[in-house]
GROMACS .gro file of C-alpha atoms in nm:
model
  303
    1UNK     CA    1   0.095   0.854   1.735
    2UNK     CA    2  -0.122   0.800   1.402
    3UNK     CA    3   0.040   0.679   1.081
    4UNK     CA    4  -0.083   0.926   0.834
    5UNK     CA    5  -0.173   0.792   0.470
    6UNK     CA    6  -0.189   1.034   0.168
    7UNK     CA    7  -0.356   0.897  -0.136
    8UNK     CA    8  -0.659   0.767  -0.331
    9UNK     CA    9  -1.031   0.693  -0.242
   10UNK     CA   10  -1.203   0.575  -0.521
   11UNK     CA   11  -1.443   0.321  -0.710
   12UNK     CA   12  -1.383   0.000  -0.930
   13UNK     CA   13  -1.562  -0.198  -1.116
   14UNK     CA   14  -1.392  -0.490  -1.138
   15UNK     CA   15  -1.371  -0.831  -1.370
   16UNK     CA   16  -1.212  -1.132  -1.300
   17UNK     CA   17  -1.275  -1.480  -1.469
   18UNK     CA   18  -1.431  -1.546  -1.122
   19UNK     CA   19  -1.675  -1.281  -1.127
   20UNK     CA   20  -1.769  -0.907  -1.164
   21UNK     CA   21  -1.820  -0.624  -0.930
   22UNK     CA   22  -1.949  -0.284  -1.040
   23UNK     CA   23  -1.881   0.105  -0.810
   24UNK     CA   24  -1.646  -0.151  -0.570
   25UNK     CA   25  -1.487   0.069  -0.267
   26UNK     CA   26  -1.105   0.090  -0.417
   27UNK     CA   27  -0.856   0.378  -0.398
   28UNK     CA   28  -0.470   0.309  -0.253
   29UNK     CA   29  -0.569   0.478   0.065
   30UNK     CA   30  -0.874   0.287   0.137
   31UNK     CA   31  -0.656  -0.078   0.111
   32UNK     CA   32  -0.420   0.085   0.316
   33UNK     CA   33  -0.606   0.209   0.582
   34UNK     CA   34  -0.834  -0.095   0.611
   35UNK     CA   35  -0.537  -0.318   0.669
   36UNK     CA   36  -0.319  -0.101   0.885
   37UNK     CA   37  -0.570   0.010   1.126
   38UNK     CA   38  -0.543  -0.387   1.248
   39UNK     CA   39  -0.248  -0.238   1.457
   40UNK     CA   40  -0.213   0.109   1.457
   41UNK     CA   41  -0.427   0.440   1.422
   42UNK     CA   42  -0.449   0.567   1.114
   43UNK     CA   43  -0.493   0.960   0.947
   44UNK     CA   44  -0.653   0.978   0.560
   45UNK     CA   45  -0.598   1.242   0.360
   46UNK     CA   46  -0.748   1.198  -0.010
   47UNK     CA   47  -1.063   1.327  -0.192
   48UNK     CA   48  -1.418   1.218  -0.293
   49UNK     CA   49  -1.676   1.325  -0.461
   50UNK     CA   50  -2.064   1.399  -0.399
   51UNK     CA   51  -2.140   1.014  -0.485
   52UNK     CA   52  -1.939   0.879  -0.207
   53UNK     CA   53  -2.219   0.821   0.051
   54UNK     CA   54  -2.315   0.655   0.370
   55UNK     CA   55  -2.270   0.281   0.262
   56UNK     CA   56  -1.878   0.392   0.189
   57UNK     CA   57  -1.827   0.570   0.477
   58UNK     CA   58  -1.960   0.289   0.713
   59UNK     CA   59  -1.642   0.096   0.557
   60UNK     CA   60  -1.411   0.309   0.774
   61UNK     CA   61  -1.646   0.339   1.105
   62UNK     CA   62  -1.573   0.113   1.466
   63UNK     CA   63  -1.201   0.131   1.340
   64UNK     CA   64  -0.922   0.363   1.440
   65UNK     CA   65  -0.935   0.541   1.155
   66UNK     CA   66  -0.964   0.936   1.130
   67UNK     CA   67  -1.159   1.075   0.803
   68UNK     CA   68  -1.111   1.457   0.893
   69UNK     CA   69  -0.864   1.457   0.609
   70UNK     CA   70  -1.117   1.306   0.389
   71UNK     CA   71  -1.217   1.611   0.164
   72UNK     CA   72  -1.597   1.578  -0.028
   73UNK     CA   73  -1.626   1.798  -0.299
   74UNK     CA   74  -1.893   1.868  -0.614
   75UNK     CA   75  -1.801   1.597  -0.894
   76UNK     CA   76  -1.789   1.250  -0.914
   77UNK     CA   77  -1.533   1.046  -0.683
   78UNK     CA   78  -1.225   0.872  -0.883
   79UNK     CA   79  -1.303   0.591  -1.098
   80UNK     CA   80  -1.153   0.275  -1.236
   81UNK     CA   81  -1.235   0.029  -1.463
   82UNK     CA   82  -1.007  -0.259  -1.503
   83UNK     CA   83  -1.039  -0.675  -1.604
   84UNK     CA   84  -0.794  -0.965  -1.527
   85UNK     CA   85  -0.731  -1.302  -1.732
   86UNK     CA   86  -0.638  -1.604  -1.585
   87UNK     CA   87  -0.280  -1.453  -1.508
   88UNK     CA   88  -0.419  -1.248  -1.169
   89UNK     CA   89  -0.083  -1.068  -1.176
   90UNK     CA   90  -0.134  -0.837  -1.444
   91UNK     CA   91  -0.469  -0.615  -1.472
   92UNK     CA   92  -0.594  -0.473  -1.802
   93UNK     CA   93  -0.721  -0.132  -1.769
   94UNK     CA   94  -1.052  -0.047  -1.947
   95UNK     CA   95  -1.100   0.286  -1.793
   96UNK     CA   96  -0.956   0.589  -1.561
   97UNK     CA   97  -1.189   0.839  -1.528
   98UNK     CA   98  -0.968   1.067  -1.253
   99UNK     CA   99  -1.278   1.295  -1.177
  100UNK     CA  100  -1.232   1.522  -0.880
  101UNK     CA  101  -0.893   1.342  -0.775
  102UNK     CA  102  -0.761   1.569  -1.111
  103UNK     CA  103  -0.773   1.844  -0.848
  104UNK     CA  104  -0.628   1.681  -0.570
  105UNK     CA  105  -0.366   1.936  -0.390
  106UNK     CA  106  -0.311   1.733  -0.036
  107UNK     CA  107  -0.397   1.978   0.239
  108UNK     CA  108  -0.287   1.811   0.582
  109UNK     CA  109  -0.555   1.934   0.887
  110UNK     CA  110  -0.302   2.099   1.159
  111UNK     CA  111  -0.329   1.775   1.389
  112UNK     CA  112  -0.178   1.549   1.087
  113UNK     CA  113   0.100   1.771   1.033
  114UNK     CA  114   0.255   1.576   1.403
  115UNK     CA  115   0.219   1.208   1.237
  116UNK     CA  116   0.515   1.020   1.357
  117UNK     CA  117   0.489   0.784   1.055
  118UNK     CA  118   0.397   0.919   0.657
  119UNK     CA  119   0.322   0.680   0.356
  120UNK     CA  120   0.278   0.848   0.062
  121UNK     CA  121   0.052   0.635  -0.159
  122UNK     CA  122   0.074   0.621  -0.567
  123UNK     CA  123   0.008   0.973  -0.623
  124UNK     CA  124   0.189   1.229  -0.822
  125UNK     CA  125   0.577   1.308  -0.687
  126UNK     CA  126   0.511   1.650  -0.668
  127UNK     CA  127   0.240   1.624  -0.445
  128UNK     CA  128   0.407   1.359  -0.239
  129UNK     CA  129   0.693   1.630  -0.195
  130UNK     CA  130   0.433   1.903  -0.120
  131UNK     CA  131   0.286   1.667   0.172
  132UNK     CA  132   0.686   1.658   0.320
  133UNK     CA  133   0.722   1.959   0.313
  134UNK     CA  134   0.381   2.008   0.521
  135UNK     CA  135   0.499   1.832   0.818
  136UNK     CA  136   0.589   2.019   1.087
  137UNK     CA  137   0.866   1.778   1.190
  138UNK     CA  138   1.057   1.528   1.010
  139UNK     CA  139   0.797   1.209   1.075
  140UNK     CA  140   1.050   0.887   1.222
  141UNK     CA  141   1.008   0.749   0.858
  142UNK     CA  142   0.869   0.827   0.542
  143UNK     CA  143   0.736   0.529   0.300
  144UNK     CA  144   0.657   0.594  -0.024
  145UNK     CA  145   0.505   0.371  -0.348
  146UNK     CA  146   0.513   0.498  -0.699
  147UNK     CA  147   0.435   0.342  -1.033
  148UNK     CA  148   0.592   0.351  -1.421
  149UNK     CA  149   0.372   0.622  -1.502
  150UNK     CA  150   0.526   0.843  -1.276
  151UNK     CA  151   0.909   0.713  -1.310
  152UNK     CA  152   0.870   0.749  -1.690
  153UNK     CA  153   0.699   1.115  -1.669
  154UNK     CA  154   0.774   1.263  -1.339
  155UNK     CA  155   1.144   1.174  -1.331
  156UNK     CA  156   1.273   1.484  -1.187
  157UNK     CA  157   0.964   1.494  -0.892
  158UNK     CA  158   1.002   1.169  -0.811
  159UNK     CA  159   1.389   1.160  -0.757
  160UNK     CA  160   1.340   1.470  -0.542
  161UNK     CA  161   1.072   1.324  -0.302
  162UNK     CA  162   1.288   0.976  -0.273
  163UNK     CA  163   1.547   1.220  -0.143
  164UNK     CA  164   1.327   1.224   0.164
  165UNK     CA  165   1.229   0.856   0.191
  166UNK     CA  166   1.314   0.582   0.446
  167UNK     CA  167   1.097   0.274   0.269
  168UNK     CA  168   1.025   0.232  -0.129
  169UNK     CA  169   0.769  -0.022  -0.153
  170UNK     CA  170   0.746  -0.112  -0.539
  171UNK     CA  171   0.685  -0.422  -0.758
  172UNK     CA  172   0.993  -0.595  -0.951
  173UNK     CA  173   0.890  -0.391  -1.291
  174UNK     CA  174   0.902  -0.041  -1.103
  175UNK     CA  175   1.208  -0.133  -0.942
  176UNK     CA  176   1.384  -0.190  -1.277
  177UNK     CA  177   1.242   0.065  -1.460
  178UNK     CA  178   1.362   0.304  -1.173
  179UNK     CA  179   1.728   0.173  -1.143
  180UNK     CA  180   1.781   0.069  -1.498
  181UNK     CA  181   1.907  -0.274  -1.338
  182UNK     CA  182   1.736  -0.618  -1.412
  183UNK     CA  183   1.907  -0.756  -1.091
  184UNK     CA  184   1.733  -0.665  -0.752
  185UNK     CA  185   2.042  -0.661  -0.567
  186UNK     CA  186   2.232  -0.382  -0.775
  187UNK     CA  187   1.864  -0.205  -0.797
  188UNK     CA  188   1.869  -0.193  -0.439
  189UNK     CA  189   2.260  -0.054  -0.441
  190UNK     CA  190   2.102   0.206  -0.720
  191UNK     CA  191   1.800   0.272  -0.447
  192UNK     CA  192   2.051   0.354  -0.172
  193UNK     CA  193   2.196   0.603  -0.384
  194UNK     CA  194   1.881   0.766  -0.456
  195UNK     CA  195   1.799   0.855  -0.116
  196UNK     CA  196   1.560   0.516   0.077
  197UNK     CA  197   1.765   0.253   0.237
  198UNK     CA  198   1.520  -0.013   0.251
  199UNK     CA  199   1.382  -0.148  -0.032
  200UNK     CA  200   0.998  -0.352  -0.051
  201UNK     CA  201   1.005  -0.559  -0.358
  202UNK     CA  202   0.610  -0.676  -0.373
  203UNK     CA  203   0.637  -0.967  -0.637
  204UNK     CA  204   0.224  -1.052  -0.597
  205UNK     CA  205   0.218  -1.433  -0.597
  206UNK     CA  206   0.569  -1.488  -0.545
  207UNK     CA  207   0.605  -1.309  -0.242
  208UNK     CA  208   0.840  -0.986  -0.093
  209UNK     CA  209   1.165  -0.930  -0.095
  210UNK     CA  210   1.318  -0.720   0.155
  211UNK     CA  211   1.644  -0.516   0.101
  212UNK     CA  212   1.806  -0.328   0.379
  213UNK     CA  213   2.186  -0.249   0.468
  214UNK     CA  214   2.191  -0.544   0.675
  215UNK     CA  215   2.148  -0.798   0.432
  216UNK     CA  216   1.816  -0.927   0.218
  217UNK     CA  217   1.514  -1.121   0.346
  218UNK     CA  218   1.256  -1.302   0.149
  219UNK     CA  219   0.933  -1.481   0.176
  220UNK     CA  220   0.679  -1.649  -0.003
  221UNK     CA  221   0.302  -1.488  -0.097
  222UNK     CA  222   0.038  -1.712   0.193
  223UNK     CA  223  -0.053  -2.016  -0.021
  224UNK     CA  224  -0.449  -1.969  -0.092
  225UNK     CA  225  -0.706  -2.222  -0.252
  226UNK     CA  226  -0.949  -1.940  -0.334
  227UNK     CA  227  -0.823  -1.649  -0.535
  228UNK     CA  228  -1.085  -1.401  -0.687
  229UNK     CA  229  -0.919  -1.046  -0.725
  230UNK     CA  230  -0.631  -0.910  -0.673
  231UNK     CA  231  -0.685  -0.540  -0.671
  232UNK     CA  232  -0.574  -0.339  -0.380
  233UNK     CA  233  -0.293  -0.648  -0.304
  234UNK     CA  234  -0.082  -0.413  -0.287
  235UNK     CA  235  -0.150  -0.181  -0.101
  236UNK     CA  236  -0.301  -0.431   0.140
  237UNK     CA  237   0.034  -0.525   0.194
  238UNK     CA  238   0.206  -0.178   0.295
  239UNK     CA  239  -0.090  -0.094   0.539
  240UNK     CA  240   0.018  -0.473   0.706
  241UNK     CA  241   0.363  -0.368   0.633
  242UNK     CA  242   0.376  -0.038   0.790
  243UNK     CA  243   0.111  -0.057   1.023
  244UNK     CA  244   0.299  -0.386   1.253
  245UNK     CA  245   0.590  -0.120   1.227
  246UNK     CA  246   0.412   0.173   1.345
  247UNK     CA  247   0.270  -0.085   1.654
  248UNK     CA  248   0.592  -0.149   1.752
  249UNK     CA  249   0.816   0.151   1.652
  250UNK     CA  250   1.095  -0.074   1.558
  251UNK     CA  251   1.297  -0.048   1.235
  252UNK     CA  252   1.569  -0.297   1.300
  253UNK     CA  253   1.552  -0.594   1.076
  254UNK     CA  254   1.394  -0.784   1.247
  255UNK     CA  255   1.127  -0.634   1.307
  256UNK     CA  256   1.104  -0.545   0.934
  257UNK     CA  257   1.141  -0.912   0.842
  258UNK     CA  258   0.793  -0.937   1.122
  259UNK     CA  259   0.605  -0.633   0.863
  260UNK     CA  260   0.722  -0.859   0.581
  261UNK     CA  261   0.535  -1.159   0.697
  262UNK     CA  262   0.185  -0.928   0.822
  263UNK     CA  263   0.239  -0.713   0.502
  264UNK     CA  264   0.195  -1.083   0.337
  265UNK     CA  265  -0.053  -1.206   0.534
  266UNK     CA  266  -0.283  -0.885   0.519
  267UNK     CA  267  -0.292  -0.924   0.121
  268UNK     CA  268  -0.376  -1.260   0.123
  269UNK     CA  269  -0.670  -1.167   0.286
  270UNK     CA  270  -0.767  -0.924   0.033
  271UNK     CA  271  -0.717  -1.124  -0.274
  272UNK     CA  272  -0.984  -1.410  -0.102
  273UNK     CA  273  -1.305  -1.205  -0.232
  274UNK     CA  274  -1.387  -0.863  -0.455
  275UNK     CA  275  -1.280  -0.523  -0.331
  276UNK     CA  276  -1.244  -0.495   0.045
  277UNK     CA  277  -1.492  -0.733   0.147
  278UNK     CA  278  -1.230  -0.970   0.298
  279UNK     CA  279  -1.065  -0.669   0.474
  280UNK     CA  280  -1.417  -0.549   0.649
  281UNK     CA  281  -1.504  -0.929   0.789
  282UNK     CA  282  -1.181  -1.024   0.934
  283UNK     CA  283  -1.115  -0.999   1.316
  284UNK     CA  284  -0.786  -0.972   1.522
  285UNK     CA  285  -0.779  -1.348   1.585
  286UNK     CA  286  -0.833  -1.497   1.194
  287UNK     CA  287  -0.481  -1.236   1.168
  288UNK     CA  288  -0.289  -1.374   1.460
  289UNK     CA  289  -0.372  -1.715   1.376
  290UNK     CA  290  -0.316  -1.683   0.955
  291UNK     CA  291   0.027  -1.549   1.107
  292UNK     CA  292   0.117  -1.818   1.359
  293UNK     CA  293   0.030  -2.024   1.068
  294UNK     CA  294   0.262  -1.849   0.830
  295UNK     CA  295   0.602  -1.827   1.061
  296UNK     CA  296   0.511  -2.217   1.088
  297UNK     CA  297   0.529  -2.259   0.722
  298UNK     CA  298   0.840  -2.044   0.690
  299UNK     CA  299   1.077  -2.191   0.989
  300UNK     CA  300   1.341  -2.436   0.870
  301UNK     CA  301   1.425  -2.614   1.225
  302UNK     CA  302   1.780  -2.703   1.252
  303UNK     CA  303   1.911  -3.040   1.181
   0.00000   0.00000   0.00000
C-alpha cells in the first residue's frame, strides 16, 4: 500500500540572507519522501551519482521509506545552486548542473509497478507519461507537479500526461501560465478540462488553495517567527499533502481540506532551518500538536 514518488535526488548549495549551506541534501523526491513517510510508506524512484554516500543515505534510514528504486550510477549526482533576497518567495538560480539526472529514464522495480498512489514529481512530461504507462494497474490517483519550463517547452507531453491525472499541485504562476487565465477560479474550470479535477494552488507564504468540483477551500501558510530557507517548501507540502491522503484513503473533501492543513503544516517545518534538517529532527508528536495548533487558528466558532 506504498505511495510511490518519481523524481529528483540531488544537492544544493544554498544562500539566504540568513545564512549559507554548501552540497545540502535537496532533490523534489527527497522533500517529498521525508515529509510523507510521517504517515504513509513510501517507494523512490530517482537517480544519484557516485558522490551520494553514506551520510545521505542515513537521511532516509529508521523511516518507511524504500530506496530499491534509488538507482547509483558513475557521474556526479544532480546539482543546484540557487540564492534568495529578502523576498523568500522567489529563488535566483546561480547554477543547474543536471549531471547524471540528464539520463534519467524512470525504470519502476516490479514491486512498484502495484503502488496504489503515484506522484509524479517536477520531472520531464514525457517521462512522467512513461512512469503511467509502467503501472500495471491504474494507481487510485495520480498527482502530478510541473513547472514553466516544462508548460512553455513540453506543451504537447505535458497535456498528454495531465490526461491521466487526479491532483495538479502547482504555484499561482504555473497555474496561469498553464490555463492562460489570471483568475484561479476559471484556471481551475480550464484544469478540469484538461484532464485533473482537483486543483493544489501552493501560494508559499500565503497559503493553499484548494479547488475541487465541490466547491474551493483555502488556508493560510503556519505563521513562523523563524524563517531561513525555503527550498524544498514545496514539495514538503505534497509529501504532507498526499501522504495524510494515502493514510486514510479518502478523497472526499474533506478529507482533502485535512491534506491541505498537514500539506501546510509539513512545509512550515521545512522552511524553519537549511535543507532538510527540520524534516530529519521532527517527531510524530511536534506534527500532531503544530496541527491541533493550526485547526485552532483556523476555526471561526459560531456566533
Amino acid at each position: 500500500m506504498s505511495l510511490l514518488v518519481v523524481g529528483s535526488v540531488a544537492f544544493d548549495d544554498l544562500e539566504t540572507p540568513f545564512g549559507s549551506r554548501e552540497r545540502a541534501l535537496g532533490g523534489s523526491a527527497t522533500y517529498f519522501s521525508l515529509s510523507a513517510s510521517r504517515f504513509h510508506p513510501v517507494r523512490i524512484v530517482a537517480v544519484v551519482g557516485e558522490d551520494f554516500g553514506p551520510d545521505q543515505m542515513r537521511v532516509f534510514e529508521n523511516r518507511p521509506i524504500d530506496l530499491t528504486g534509488l538507482s547509483k550510477v558513475k557521474g556526479l549526482s544532480f546539482h543546484w545552486k540557487g540564492a534568495y533576497g529578502y523576498d523568500l518567495n522567489e529563488a535566483k538560480t546561480l547554477a543547474t548542473d543536471l549531471n547524471v539526472f540528464a539520463d534519467f529514464r524512470p525504470d519502476l522495480p516490479a514491486p512498484y509497478r502495484e503502488s496504489p498512489y503515484l506522484f509524479l514529481g517536477n520531472i520531464d512530461p514525457v517521462l512522467q507519461l512513461d512512469v503511467v504507462r509502467q503501472m500495471a494497474q491504474r494507481p487510485r490517483w495520480i498527482a502530478l507537479d510541473t513547472m514553466n519550463y516544462w508548460i512553455r517547452g513540453a506543451r504537447p507531453a505535458l497535456e498528454a500526461v495531465l490526461k491521466e491525472v487526479d491532483i495538479l499541485l502547482v504555484n499561482d504562476a504555473e497555474v496561469r501560465e498553464l490555463t492562460q487565465e489570471h483568475n484561479l477560479i476559471k484556471a481551475y474550470r480550464r484544469i478540469q478540462e484538461l484532464g485533473p479535477r482537483i486543483l493544489v494552488v501552493k501560494r508559499g507564504e500565503y497559503g493553499v488553495a484548494l479547488f475541487t468540483p465541490e466547491g474551493i477551500f483555502a488556508a493560510p501558510a503556519y505563521p513562523l517567527e523563524d524563517v531561513f530557507d525555503p527550498t524544498g517548501a514545496g514539495d514538503t507540502f505534497a509529501g504532507g499533502f498526499l501522504g495524510y491522503l494515502a493514510s486514510i484513503n479518502r478523497m472526499d473533501t474533506t478529507a482533502l481540506k485535512h491534506a491541505a492543513l498537514t500539506g501546510s503544516v509539513m512545509a512550515s517545518f521545512t522552511v524553519e532551518r537549511f535543507s532538510t534538517e527540520r524534516l530529519e529532527q521532527i517527531g510524530q508528536d511536534e506534527v500532531r500538536n503544530r496541527l491541533a495548533l493550526f485547526s485552532d487558528m483556523i476555526r471561526v466558532e459560531d456566533l
